[in-house]
Short mmCIF file of C-alpha atoms in Angstrom, two decimals:
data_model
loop_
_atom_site.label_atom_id
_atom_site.label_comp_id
_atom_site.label_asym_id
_atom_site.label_seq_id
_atom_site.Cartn_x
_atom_site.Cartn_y
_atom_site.Cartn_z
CA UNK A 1 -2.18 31.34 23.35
CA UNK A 2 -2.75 30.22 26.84
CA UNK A 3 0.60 28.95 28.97
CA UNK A 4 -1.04 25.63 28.99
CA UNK A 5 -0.95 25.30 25.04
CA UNK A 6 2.59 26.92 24.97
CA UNK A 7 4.10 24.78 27.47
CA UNK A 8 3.27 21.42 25.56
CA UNK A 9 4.43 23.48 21.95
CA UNK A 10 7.47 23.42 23.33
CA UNK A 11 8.01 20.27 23.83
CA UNK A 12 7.49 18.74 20.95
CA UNK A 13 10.39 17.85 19.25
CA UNK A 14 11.56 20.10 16.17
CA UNK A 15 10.96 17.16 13.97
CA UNK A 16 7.26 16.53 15.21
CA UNK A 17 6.71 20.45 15.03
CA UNK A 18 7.52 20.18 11.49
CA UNK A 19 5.58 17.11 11.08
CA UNK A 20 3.46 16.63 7.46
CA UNK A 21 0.99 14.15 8.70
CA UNK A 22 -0.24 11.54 6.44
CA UNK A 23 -3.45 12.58 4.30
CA UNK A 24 -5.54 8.97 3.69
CA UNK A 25 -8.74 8.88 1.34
CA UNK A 26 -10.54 8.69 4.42
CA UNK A 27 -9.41 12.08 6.15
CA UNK A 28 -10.43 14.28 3.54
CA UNK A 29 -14.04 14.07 4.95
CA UNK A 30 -15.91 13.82 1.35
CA UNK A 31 -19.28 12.85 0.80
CA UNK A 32 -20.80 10.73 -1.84
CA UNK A 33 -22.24 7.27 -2.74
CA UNK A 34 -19.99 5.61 -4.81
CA UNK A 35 -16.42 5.19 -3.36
CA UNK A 36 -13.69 4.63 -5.38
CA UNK A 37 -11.02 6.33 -3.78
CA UNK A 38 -9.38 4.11 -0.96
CA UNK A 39 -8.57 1.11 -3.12
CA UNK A 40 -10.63 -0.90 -0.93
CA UNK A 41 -12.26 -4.25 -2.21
CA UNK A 42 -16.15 -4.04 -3.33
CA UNK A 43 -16.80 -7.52 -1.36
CA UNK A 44 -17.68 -7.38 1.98
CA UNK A 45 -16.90 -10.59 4.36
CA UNK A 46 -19.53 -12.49 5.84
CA UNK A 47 -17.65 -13.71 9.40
CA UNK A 48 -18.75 -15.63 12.69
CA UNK A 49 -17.79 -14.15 15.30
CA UNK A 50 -18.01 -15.32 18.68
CA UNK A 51 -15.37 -14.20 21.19
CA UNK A 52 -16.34 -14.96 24.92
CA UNK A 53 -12.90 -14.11 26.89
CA UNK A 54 -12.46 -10.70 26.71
CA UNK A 55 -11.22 -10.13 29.95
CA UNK A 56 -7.83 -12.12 29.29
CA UNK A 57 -5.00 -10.92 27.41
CA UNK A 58 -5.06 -12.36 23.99
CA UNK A 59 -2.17 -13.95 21.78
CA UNK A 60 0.53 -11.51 20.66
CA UNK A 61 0.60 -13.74 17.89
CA UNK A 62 -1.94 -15.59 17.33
CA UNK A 63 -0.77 -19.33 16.49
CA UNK A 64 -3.45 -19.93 14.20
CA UNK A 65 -3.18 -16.80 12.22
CA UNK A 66 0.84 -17.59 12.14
CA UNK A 67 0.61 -20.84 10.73
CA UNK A 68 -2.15 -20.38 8.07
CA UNK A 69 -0.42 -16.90 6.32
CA UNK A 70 3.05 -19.16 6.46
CA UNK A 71 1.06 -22.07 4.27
CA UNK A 72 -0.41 -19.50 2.40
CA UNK A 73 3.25 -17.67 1.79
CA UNK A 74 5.05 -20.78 1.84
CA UNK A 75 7.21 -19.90 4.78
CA UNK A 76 7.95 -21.06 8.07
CA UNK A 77 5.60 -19.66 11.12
CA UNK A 78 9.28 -18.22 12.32
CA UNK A 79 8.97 -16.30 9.04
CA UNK A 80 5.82 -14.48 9.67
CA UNK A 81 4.81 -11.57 12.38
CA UNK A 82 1.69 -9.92 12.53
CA UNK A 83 0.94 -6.60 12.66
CA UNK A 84 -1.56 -3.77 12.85
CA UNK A 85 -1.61 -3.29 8.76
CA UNK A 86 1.34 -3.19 6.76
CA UNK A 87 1.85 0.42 7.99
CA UNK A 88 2.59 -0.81 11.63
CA UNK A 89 5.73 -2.67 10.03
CA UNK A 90 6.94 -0.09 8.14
CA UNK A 91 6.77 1.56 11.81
CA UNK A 92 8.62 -1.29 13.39
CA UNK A 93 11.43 -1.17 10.67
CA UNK A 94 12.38 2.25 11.11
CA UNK A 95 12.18 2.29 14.64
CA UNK A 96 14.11 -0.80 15.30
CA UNK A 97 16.96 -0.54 12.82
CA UNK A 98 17.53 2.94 12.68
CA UNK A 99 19.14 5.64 14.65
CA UNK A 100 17.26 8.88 15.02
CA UNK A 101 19.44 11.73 13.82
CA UNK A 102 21.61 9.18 12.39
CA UNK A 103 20.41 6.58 9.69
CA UNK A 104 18.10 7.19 6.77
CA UNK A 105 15.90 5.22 4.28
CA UNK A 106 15.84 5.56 0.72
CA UNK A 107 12.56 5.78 -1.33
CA UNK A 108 11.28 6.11 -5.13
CA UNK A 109 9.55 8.72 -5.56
CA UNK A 110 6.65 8.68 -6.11
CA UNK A 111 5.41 6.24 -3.76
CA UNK A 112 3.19 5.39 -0.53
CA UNK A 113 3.34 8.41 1.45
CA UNK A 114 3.75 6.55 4.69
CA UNK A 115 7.55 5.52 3.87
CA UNK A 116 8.05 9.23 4.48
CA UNK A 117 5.89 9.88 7.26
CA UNK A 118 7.38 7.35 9.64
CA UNK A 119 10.85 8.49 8.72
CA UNK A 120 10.16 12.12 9.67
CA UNK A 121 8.33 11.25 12.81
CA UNK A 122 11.05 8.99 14.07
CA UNK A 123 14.10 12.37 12.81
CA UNK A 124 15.06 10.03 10.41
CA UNK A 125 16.22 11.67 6.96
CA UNK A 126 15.02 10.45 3.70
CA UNK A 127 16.87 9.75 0.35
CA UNK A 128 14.56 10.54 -2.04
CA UNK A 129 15.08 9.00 -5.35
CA UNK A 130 12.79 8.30 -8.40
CA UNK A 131 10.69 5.66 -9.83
CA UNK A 132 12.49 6.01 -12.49
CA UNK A 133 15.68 5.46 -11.30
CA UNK A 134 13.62 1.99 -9.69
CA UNK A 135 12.81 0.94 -13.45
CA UNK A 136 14.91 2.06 -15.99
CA UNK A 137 18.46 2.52 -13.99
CA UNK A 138 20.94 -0.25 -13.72
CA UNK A 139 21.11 -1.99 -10.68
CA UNK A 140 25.04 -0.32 -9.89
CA UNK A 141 23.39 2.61 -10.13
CA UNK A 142 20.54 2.28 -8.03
CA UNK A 143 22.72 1.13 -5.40
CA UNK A 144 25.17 4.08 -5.43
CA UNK A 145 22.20 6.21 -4.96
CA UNK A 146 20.77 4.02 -2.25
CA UNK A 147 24.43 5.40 -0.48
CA UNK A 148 24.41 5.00 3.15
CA UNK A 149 20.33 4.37 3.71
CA UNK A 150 19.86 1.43 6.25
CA UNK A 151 16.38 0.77 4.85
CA UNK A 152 15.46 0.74 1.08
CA UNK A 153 11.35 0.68 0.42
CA UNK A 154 10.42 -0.62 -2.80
CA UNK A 155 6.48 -0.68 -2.94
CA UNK A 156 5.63 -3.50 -5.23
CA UNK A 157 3.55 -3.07 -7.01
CA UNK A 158 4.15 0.83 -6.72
CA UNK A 159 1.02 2.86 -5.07
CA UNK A 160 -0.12 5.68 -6.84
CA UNK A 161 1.38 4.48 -10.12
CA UNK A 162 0.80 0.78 -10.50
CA UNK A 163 4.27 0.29 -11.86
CA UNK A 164 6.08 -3.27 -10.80
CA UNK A 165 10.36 -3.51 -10.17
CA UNK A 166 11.11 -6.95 -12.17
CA UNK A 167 11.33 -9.67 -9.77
CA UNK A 168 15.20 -10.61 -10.99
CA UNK A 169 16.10 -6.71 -10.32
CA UNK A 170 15.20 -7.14 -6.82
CA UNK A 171 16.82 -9.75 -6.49
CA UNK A 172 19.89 -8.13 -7.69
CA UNK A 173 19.49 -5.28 -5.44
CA UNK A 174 18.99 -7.08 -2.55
CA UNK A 175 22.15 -9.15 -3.06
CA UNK A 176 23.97 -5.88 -3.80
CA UNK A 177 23.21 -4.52 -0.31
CA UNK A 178 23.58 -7.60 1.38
CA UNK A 179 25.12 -6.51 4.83
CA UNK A 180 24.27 -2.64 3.97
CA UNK A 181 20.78 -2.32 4.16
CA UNK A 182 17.50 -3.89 4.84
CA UNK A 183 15.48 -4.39 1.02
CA UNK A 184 11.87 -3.97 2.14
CA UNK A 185 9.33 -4.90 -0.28
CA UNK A 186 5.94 -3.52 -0.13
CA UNK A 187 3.44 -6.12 -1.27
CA UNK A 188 0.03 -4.41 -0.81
CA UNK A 189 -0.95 -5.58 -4.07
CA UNK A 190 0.49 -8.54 -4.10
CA UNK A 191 -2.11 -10.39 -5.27
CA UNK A 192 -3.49 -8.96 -8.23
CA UNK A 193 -0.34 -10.36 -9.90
CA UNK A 194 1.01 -12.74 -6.92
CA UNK A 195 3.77 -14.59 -9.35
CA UNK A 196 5.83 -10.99 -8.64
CA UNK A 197 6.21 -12.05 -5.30
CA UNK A 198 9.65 -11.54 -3.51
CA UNK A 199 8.50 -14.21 -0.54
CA UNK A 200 10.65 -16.95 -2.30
CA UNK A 201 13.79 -14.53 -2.13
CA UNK A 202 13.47 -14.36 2.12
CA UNK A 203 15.11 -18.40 2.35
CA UNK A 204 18.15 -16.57 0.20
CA UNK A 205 18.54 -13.28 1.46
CA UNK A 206 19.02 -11.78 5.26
CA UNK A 207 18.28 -8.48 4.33
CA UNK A 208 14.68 -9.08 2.02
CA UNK A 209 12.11 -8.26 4.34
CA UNK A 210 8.26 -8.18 2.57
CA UNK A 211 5.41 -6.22 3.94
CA UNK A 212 1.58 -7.69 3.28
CA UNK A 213 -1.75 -6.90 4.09
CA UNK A 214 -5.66 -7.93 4.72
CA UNK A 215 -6.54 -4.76 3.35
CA UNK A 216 -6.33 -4.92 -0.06
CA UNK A 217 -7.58 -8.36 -1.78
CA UNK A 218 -8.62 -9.87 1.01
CA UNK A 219 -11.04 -7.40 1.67
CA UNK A 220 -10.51 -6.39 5.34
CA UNK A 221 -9.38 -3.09 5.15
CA UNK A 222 -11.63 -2.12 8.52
CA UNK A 223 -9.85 -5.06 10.39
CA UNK A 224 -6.07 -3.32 10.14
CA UNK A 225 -3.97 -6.16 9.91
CA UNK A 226 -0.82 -6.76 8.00
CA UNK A 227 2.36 -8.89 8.21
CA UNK A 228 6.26 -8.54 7.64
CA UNK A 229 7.92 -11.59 6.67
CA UNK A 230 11.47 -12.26 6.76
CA UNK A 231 14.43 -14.49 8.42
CA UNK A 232 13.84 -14.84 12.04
CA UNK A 233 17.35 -12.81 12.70
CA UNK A 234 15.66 -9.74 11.41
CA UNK A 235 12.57 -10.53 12.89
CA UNK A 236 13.75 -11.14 16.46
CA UNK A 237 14.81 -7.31 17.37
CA UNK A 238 11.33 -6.40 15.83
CA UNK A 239 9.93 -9.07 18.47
CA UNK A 240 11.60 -6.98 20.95
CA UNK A 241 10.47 -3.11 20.04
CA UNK A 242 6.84 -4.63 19.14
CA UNK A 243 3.68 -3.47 21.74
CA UNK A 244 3.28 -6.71 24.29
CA UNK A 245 -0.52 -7.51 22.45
CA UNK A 246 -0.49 -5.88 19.22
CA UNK A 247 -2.99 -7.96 17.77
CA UNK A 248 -6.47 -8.57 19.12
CA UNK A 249 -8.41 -11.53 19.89
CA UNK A 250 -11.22 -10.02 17.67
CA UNK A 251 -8.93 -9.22 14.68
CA UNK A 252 -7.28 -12.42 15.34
CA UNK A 253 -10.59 -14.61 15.19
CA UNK A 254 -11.81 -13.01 11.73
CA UNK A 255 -8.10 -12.87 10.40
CA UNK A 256 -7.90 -16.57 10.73
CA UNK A 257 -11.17 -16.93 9.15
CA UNK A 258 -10.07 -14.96 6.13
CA UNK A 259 -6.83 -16.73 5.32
CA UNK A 260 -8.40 -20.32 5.58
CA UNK A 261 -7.81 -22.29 2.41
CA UNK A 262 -11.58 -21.75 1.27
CA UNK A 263 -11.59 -18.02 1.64
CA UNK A 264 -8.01 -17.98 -0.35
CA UNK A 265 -9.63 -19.67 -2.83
CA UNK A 266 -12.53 -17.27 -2.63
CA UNK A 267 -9.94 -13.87 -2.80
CA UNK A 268 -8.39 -15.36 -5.64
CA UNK A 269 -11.87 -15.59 -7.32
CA UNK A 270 -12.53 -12.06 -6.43
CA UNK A 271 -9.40 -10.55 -7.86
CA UNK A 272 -9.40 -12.64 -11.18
CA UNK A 273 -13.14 -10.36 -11.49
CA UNK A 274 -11.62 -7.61 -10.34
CA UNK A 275 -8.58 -7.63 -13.51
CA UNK A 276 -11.23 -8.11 -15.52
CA UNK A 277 -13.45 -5.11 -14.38
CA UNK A 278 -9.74 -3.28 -14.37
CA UNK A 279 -9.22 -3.78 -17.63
CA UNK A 280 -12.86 -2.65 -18.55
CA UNK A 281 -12.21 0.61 -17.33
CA UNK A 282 -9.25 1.09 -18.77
CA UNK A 283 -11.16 0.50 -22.10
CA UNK A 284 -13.43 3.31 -21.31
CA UNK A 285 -10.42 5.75 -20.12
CA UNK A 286 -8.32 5.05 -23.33
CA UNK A 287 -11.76 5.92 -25.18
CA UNK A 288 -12.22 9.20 -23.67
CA UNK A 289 -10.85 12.59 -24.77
CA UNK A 290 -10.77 14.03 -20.95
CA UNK A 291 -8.22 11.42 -19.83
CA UNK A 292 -4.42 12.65 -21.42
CA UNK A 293 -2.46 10.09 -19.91
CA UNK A 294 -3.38 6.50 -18.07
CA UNK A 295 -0.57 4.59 -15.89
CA UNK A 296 -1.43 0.97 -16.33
CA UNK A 297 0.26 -1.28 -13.95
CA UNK A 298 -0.64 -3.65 -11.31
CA UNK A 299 -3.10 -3.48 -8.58
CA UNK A 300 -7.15 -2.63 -8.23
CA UNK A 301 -6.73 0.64 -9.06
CA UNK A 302 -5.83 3.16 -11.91
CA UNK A 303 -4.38 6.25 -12.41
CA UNK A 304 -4.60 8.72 -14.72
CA UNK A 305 -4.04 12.18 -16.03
CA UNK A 306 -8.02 14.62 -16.74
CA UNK A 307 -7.54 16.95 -19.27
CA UNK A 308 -9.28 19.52 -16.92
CA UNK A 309 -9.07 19.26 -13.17
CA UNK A 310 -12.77 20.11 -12.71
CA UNK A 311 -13.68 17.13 -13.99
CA UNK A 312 -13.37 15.64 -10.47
CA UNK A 313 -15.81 18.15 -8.57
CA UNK A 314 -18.19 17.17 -11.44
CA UNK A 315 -17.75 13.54 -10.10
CA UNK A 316 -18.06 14.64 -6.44
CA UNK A 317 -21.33 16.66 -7.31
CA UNK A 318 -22.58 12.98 -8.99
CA UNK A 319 -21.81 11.31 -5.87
CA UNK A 320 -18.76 9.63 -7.25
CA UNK A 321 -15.38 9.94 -4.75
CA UNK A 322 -12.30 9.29 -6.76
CA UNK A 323 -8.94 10.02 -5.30
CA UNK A 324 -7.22 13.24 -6.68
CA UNK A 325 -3.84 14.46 -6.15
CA UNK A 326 -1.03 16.30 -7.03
CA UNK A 327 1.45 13.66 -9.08
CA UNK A 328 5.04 14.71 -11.12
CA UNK A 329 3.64 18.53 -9.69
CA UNK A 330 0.67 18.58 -11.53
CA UNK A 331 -2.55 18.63 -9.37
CA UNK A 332 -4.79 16.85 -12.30
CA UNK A 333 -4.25 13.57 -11.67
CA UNK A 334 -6.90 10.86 -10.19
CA UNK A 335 -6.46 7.51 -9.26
CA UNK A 336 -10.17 5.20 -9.70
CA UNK A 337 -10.01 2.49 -7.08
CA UNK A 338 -11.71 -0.89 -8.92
CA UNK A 339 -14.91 -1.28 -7.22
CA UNK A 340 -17.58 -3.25 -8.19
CA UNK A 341 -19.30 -3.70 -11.83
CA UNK A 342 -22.22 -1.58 -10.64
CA UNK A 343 -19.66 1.05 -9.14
CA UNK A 344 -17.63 1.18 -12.23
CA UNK A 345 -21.01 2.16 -14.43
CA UNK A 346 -20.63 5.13 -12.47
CA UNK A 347 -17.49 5.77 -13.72
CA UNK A 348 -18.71 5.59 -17.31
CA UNK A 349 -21.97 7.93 -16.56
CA UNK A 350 -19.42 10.41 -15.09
CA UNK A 351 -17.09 9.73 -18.13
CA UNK A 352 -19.82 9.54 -20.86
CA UNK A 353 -21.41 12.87 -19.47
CA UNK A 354 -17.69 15.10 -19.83
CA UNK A 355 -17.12 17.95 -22.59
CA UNK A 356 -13.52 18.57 -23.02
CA UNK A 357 -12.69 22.15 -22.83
CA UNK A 358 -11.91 24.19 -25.73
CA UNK A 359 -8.84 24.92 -24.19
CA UNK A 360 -7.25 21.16 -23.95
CA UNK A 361 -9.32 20.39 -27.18
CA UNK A 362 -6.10 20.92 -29.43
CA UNK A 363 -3.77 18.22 -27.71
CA UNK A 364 -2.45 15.60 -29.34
CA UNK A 365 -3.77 12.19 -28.16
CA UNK A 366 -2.86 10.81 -24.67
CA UNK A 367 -0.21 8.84 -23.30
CA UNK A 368 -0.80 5.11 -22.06
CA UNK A 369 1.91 4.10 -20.09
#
């Protein structure tokens, strides 16, 4: 090791030494044709774009972008900030209200792997509690686990599982930990089942804060840009911490585009095919004998248990990227992002074209969930 390398070793911090770094579809450098891993929407925008003052400073946020996603939530524009993807919030959060060494967050395991990685980057320790705490446990007892955490993250609905927190329990939650802890709800996929939303809770509660993004059903997921609603009095310290031009005049010009009232319209259209398609595949999962267990849920994805783990690099060799990973620690699980109808054939050629094993050949059904 040269003195150059070991000088800057050590000094990085003992918690960025230790660092896990996120893993995303994207950095695991597959190759295929059919991509179905990043729970990214099959339709791509069509956009004008014509930005011709580049050399100023844009917006930091962009007035027109404010006010249409605050008709669109149904909140005021003092309501709404915008941010590079959802992940930039959770970001914001953890750096503005909590104390490094000090504070922690709570989490359900399992859940978007982000939650954690912020956390640990800023030396902020984790409670790590369970989905199914999140579902099935009362809401005294969710909130004597929560202890001492400033933050709680409840992804809604849950990424990888699909699995949606009633919108009354977190309601009671948040009133629970009103003056304890921020209640941040993760609305990625929001809008496959948008009547879930906790945006109407924000006018009642201090301490709800809801994360969105452009990446999911709106089809942007190139453009990285997100939001975090909540009551200006949480916002305003976020104001504060925030980079001075977080948002782009680019990204500002094509988000505005995408969250006109035509192109809501046209998003809502989208995701009413995509449920459909969703609940297509699910068809064909429940059908085959190489799936043992399927989490249904919310959101443009599924997940589900393969009866042999090779059954994914028999996808890869077809061209056919899923998303595999290690879930309740087994490493057979794979989660099928909803693509298109022509995408999802694929799916049912790689489906239709699996033996199961003699070895998983004697188990009893699977498990639908």
């Amino acid at each position: 090791m040269s003195n150059k390398s070991a000088t800057a070793s050590s000094l990085l911090p003992d918690n960025i030494a230790a660092l896990a770094a996120y893993s995303s579809a994207k950095s695991e450098k597959l190759s295929g044709t059919t991509w179905l891993n990043a729970n990214e929407s099959p339709y791509a925008k069509n956009l004008e774009l014509s930005i011709e003052d580049l050399n100023r400073y844009p917006d930091p946020q962009p007035q027109l972008v404010i006010e249409r996603y605050a008709a669109y939530t149904q909140l005021d524009n003092e309501n709404v900030l915008m941010t590079r993807g959802a992940d930039e919030g959770i970001e914001l959060l953890v750096r503005t209200y909590c104390e490094p060494a000090k504070d922690s967050i709570a989490l359900f395991l399992p859940t978007y792997g982000m939650y954690k990685v912020t956390a640990d980057t800023h030396n902020v320790t984790i409670n790590a509690l369970t989905q199914a705490l999140l579902l099935n446990g009362s809401v005294e007892e969710i909130v004597t686990a929560v202890a001492s955490a400033k933050l709680v993250f409840i992804c809604n609905p849950n990424n990888p599982t699909g699995s949606l927190t009633p919108l009354d329990k977190v309601k009671a939650i948040a009133s629970a930990l009103a003056g304890k802890a921020l209640v941040i709800v993760d609305e990625a996929y929001i809008e496959f089942c948008p009547e879930q939303s906790a945006t109407a809770l924000i006018s009642q509660y201090s301490n709800v804060v809801v994360l969105r993004t452009l990446s999911k059903a709106f089809a942007l997921a190139g453009l990285r840009t997100g939001f975090t609603l909540a009551q200006e009095s949480v916002l305003a310290p976020i104001r504060k911490v925030i980079a001075p031009y977080p948002v782009s005049g680019v990204v500002a010009s094509i988000a505005a585009q995408a969250i006109a009232p035509d192109a809501i319209t046209s998003m809502r259209r989208q995701v009413t095919i995509l449920n459909t398609l969703k609940a297509k595949l699910i068809d064909w999962l429940e059908a085959s004998d190489c799936v043992l267990k399927i989490l249904t849920g919310e959101g443009n994805f599924v997940t589900l248990k393969l009866a042999d783990r090779n059954y994914f690099k028999t996808a890869l060799a077809q061209g056919l990227v899923m998303r595999a990973f290690t879930l309740y620690g087994e490493d057979d699980w794979l989660r099928i992002s909803i693509g298109s109808e022509q995408e999802l054939e694929q799916v049912k050629i790689w489906l239709d074209g699996l033996q199961m094993p003699a070895a998983t050949a004697s188990l009893a059904g699977k498990e639908v969930s």
